[in-house]
mmCIF file of C-alpha atoms in Angstrom:
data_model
loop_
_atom_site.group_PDB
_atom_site.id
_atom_site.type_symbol
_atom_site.label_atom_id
_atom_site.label_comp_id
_atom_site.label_asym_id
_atom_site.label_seq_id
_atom_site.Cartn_x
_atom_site.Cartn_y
_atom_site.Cartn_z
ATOM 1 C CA UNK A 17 57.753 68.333 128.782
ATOM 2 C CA UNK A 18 56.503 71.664 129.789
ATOM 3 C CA UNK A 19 58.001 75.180 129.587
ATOM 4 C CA UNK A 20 59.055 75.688 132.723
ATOM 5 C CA UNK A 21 61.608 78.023 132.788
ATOM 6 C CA UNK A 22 60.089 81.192 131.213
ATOM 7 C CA UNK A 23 60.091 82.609 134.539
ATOM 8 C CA UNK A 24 63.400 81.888 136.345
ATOM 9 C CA UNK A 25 65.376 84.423 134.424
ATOM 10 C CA UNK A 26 63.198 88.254 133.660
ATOM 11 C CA UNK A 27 62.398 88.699 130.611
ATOM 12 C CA UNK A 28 64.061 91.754 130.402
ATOM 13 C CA UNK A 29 67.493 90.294 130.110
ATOM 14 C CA UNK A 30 66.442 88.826 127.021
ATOM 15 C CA UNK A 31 66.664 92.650 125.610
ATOM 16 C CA UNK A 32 70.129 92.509 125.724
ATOM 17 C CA UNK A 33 70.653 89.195 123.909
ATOM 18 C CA UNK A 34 68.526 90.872 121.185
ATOM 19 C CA UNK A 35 70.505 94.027 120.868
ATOM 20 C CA UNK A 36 73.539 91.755 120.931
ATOM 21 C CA UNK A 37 72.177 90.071 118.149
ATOM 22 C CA UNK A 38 71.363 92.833 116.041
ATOM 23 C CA UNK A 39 74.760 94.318 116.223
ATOM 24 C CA UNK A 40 76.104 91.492 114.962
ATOM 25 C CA UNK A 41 73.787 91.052 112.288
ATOM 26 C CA UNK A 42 74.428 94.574 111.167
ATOM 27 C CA UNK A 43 78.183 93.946 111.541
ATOM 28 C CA UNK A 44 77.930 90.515 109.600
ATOM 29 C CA UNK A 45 75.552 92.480 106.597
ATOM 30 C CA UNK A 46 78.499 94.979 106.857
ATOM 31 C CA UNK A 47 81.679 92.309 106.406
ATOM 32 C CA UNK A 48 78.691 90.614 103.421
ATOM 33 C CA UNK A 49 78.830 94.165 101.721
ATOM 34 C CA UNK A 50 82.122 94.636 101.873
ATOM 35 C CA UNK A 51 82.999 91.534 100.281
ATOM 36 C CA UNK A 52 80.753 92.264 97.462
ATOM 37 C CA UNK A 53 82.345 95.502 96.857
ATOM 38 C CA UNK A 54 85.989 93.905 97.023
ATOM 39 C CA UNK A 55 84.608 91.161 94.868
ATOM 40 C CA UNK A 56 83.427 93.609 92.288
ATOM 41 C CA UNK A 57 85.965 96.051 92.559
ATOM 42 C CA UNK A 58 88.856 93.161 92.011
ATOM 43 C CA UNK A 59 86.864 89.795 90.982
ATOM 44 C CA UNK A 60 90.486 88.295 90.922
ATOM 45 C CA UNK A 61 92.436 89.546 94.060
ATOM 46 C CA UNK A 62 91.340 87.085 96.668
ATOM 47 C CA UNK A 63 92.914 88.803 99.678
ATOM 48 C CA UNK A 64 90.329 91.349 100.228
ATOM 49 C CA UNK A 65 87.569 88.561 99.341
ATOM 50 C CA UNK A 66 89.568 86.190 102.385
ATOM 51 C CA UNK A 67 89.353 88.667 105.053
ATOM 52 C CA UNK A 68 85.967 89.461 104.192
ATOM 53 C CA UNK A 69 85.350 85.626 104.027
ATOM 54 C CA UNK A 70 87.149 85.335 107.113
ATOM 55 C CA UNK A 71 85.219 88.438 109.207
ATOM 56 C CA UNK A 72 81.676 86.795 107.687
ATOM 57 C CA UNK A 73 82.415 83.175 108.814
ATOM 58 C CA UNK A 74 83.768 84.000 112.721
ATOM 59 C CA UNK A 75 80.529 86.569 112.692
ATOM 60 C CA UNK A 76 78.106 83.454 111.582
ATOM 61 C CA UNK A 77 79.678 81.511 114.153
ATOM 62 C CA UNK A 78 79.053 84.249 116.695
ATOM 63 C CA UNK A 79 75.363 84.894 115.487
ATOM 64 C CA UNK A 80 74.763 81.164 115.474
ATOM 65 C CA UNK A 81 75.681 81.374 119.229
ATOM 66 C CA UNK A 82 73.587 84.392 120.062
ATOM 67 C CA UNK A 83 70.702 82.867 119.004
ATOM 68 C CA UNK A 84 71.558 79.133 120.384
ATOM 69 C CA UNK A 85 71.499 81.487 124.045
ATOM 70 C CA UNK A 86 68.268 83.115 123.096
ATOM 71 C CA UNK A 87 66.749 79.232 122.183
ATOM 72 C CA UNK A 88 67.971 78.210 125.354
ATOM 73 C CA UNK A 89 66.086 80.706 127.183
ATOM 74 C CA UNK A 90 62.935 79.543 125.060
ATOM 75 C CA UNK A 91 61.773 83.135 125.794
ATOM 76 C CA UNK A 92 59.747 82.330 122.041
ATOM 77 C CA UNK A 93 58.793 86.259 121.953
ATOM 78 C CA UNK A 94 62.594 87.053 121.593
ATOM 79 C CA UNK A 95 63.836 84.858 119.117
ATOM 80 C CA UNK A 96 60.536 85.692 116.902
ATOM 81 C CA UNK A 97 62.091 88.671 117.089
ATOM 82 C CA UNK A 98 65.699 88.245 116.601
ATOM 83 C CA UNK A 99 64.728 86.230 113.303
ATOM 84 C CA UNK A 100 62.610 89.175 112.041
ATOM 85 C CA UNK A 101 65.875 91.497 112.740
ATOM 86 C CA UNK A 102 67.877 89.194 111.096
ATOM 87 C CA UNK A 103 65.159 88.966 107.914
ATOM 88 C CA UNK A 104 65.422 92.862 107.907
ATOM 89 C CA UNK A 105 68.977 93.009 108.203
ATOM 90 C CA UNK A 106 70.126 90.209 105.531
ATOM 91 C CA UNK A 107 67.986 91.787 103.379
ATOM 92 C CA UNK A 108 69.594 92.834 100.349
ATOM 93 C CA UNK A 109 67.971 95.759 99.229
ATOM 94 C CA UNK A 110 68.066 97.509 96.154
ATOM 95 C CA UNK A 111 68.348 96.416 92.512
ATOM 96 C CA UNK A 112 67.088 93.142 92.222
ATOM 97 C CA UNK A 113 69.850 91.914 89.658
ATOM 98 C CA UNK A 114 69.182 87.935 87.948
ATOM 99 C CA UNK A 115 72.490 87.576 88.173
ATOM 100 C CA UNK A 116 74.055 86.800 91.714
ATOM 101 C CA UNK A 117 77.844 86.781 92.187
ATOM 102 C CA UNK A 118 79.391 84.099 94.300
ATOM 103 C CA UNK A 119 80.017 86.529 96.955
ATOM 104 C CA UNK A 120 76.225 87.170 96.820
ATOM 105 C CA UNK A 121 75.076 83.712 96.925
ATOM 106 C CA UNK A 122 75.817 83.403 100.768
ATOM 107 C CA UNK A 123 73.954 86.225 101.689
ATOM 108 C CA UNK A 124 70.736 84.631 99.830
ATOM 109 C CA UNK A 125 71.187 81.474 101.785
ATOM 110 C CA UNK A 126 71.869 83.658 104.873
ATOM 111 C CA UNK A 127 68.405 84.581 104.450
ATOM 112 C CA UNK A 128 66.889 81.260 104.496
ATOM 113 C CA UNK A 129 68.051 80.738 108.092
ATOM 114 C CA UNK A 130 66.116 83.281 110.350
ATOM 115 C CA UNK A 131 63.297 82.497 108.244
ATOM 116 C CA UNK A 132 63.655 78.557 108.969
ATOM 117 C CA UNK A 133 64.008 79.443 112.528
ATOM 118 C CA UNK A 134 60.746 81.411 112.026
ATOM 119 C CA UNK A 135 59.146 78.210 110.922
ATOM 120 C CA UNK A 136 60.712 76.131 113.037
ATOM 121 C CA UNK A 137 59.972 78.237 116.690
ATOM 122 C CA UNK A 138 56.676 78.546 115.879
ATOM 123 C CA UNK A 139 55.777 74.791 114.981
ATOM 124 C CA UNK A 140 57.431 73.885 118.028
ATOM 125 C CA UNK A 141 56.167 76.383 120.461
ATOM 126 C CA UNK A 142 52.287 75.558 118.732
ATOM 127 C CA UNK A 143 53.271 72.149 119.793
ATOM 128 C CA UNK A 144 54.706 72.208 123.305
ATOM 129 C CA UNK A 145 51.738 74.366 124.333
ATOM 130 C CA UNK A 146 49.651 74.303 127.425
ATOM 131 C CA UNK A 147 46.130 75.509 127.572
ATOM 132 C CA UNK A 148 47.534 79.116 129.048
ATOM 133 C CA UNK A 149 50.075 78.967 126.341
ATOM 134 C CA UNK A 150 47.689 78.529 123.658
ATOM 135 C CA UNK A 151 45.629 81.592 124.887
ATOM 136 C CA UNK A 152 48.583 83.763 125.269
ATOM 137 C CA UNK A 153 49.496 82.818 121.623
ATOM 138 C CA UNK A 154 45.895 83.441 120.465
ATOM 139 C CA UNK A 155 45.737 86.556 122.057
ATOM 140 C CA UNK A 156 49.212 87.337 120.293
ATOM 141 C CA UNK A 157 47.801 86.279 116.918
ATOM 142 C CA UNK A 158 45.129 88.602 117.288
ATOM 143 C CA UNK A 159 46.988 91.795 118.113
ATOM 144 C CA UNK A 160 49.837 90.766 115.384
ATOM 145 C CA UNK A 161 46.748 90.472 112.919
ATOM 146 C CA UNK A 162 45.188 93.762 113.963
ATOM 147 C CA UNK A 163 48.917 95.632 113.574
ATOM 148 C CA UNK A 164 49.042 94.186 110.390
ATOM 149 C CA UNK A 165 46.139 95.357 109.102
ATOM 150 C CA UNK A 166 45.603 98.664 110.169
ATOM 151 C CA UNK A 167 49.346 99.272 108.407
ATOM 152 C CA UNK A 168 48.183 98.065 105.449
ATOM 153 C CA UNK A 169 45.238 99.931 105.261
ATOM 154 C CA UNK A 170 46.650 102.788 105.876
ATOM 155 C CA UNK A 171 49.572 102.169 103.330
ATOM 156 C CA UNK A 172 46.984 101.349 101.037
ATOM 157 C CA UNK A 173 45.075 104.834 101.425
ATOM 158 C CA UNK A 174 48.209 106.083 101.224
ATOM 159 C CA UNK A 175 49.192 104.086 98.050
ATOM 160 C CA UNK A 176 47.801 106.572 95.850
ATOM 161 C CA UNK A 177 50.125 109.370 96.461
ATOM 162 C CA UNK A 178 54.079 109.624 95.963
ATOM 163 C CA UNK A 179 55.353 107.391 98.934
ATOM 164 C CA UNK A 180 58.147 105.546 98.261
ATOM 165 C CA UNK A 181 56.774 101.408 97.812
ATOM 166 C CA UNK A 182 58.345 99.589 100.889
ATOM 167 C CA UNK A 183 60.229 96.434 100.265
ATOM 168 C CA UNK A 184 57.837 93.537 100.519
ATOM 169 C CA UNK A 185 59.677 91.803 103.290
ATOM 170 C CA UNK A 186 59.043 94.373 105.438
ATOM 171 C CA UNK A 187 55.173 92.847 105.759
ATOM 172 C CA UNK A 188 56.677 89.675 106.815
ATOM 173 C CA UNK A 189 58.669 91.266 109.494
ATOM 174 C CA UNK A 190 56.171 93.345 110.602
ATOM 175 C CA UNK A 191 54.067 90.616 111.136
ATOM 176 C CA UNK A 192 56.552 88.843 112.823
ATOM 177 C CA UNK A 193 57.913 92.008 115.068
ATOM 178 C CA UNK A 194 54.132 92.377 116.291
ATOM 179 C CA UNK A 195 53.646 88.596 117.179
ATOM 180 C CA UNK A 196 56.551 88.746 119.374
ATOM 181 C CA UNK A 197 55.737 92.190 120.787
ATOM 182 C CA UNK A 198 52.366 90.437 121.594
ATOM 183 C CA UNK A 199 54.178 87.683 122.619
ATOM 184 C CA UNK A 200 55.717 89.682 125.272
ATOM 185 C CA UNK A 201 53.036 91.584 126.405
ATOM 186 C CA UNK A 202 50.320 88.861 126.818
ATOM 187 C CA UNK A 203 53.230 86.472 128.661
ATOM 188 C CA UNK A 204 53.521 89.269 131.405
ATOM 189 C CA UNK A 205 49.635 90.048 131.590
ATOM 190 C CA UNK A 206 49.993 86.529 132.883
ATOM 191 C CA UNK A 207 53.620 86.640 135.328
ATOM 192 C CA UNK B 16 37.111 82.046 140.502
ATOM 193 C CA UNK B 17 38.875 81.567 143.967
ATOM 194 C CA UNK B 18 41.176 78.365 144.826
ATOM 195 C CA UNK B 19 43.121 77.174 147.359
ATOM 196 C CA UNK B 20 45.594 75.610 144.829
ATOM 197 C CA UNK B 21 48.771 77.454 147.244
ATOM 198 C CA UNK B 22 47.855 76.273 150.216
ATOM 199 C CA UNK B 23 47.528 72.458 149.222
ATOM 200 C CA UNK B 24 50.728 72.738 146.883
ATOM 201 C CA UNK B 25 52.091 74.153 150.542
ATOM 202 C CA UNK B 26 51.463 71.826 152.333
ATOM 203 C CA UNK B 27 53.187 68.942 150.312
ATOM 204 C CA UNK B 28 56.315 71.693 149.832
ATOM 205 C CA UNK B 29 55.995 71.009 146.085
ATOM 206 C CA UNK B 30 57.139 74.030 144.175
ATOM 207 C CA UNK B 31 55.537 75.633 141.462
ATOM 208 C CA UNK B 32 57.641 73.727 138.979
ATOM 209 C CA UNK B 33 57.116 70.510 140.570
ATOM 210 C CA UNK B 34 53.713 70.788 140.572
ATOM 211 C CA UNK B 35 53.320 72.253 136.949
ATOM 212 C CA UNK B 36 55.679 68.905 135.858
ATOM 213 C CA UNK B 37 52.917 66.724 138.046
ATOM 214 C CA UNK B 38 50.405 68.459 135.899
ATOM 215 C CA UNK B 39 51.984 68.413 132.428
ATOM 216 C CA UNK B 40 51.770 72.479 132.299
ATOM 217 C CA UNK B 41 54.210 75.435 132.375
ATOM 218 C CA UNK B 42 54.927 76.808 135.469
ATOM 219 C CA UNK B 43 53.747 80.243 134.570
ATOM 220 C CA UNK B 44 50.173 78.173 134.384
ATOM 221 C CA UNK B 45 50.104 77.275 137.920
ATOM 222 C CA UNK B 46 51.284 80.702 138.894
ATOM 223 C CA UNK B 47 48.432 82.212 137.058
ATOM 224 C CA UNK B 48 45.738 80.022 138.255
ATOM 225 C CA UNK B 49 47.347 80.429 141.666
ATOM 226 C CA UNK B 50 47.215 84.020 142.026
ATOM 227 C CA UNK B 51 43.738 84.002 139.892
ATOM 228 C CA UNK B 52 44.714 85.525 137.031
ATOM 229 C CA UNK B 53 43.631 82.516 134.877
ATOM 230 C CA UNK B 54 40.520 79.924 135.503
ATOM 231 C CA UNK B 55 41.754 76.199 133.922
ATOM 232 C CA UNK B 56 39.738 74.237 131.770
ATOM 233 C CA UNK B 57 37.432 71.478 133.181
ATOM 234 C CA UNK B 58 39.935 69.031 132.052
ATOM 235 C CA UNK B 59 42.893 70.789 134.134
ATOM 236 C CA UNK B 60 40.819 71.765 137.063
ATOM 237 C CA UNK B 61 39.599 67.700 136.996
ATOM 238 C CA UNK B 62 43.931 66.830 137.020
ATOM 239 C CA UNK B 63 44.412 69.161 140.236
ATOM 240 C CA UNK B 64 41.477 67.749 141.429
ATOM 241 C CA UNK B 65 42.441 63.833 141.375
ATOM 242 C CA UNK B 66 46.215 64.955 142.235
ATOM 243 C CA UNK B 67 45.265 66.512 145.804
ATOM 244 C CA UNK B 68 42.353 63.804 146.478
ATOM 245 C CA UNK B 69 39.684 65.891 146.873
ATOM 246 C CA UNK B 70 36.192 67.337 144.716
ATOM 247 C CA UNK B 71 36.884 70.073 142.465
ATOM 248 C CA UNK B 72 34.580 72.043 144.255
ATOM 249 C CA UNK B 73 36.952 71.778 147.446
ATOM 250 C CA UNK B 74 39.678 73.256 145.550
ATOM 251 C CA UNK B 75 38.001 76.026 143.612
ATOM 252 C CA UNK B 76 34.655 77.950 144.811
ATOM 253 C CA UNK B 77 33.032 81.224 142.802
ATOM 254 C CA UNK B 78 33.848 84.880 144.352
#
């Protein structure tokens, strides 16, 4: 069945959704944090750990939403994009620690799910493509790959001085920011 | 490349979307190739072709 509907609502609106998004990822990384905390700071008072529960559980409900709405506006370029906020935000930065308390363990599968939707968007939009399709997502490809690259090149000229080593996920979700801004910018060259 | 794609889809009052699902394409496809922002493939240009009844060449001529 074609994509058919790209056009009937601007894509503008999708900007919206994706801020919407965000601040619920950041929120949800938040309630995540603070259950940590509580979790380390009292491993056996489960109050603090509930309502953290709690707060995480109705904001993974409302994410899940947020990005059923973006899927249903198969606008592809914004939910490449919510995902790669999502990677960013879940994140967990820092010490990287063998050990992972049960509060942390959610938050590590957390991060599995944006990047499955990564997969899983792309397969299917690769798929469901027409001819003009394909060449928009070429032409995406190409610009993501020439962001990409010129970032890393210049981080690596820059490697050899005192700048603080970016997180390596950072590379994924650059790459994935730039194929949706592409996304967005070949799909109007087209409109 | 010019075409008279809109004025055949006109005059059978088939809209965009009706005649991208005829075609198996997105809408935004017929839009571009409408408003000549995108020349189809041989094979697409051959589906328009047999759809309206008529020679390629009667649908689409050079600038």
């Amino acid at each position: 069945m074609p994509n058919d509907t790209n056009a009937k609502i601007p894509a503008k609106i999708a900007l919206p959704h994706l801020l919407a998004l965000a601040a619920t990822g950041v929120l949800l990384r938040l309630a995540l944090s603070a259950g940590m905390r509580a979790w380390a700071a009292q491993p056996r008072s489960a109050i603090p750990v509930l309502w953290a529960g709690t707060t995480v559980l109705a904001l993974t409900l409302l994410l899940l939403w947020q990005l059923r709405v973006i899927w249903k506006r198969r606008d592809s370029w914004a939910l490449y994009l919510g995902a790669a906020l999502l990677l960013i935000l879940f994140y967990k930065a820092g010490n990287n620690r063998p050990e992972l308390s049960p509060v942390e363990i959610p938050l590590a599968i957390l991060l599995l799910l944006p990047a499955g939707l990564l997969v899983w968007a792309f397969v299917r939009q690769v798929r469901q493509a027409d001819e003009l399709e394909r060449r928009i997502l070429l032409q995406a490809l190409a610009f993501a790959f020439v962001v990409e690259f010129t970032v890393a090149i210049a981080y690596a000229l820059l490697e050899g001085m005192d700048v603080a080593r970016p997180p390596s996920i950072l590379w994924a979700s650059l790459l994935v920011m730039s194929w949706a801004v592409g996304l967005g910018i070949f799909h109007r060259r087209y409109e | 490349m010019k075409n008279h794609l809109h004025v055949l889809r006109a005059e059978r009052e088939w809209s965009q979307a009706e005649l991208a699902q005829r075609l198996s394409v997105s809408r935004q496809t017929v839009n571009a190739v409408e408003t000549g922002r995108y020349d189809p493939s041989l094979p697409l240009a051959f589906r328009i072709a047999k759809l309206f009844g008529k020679l390629i060449e009667e649908i689409f001529e050079p600038e």
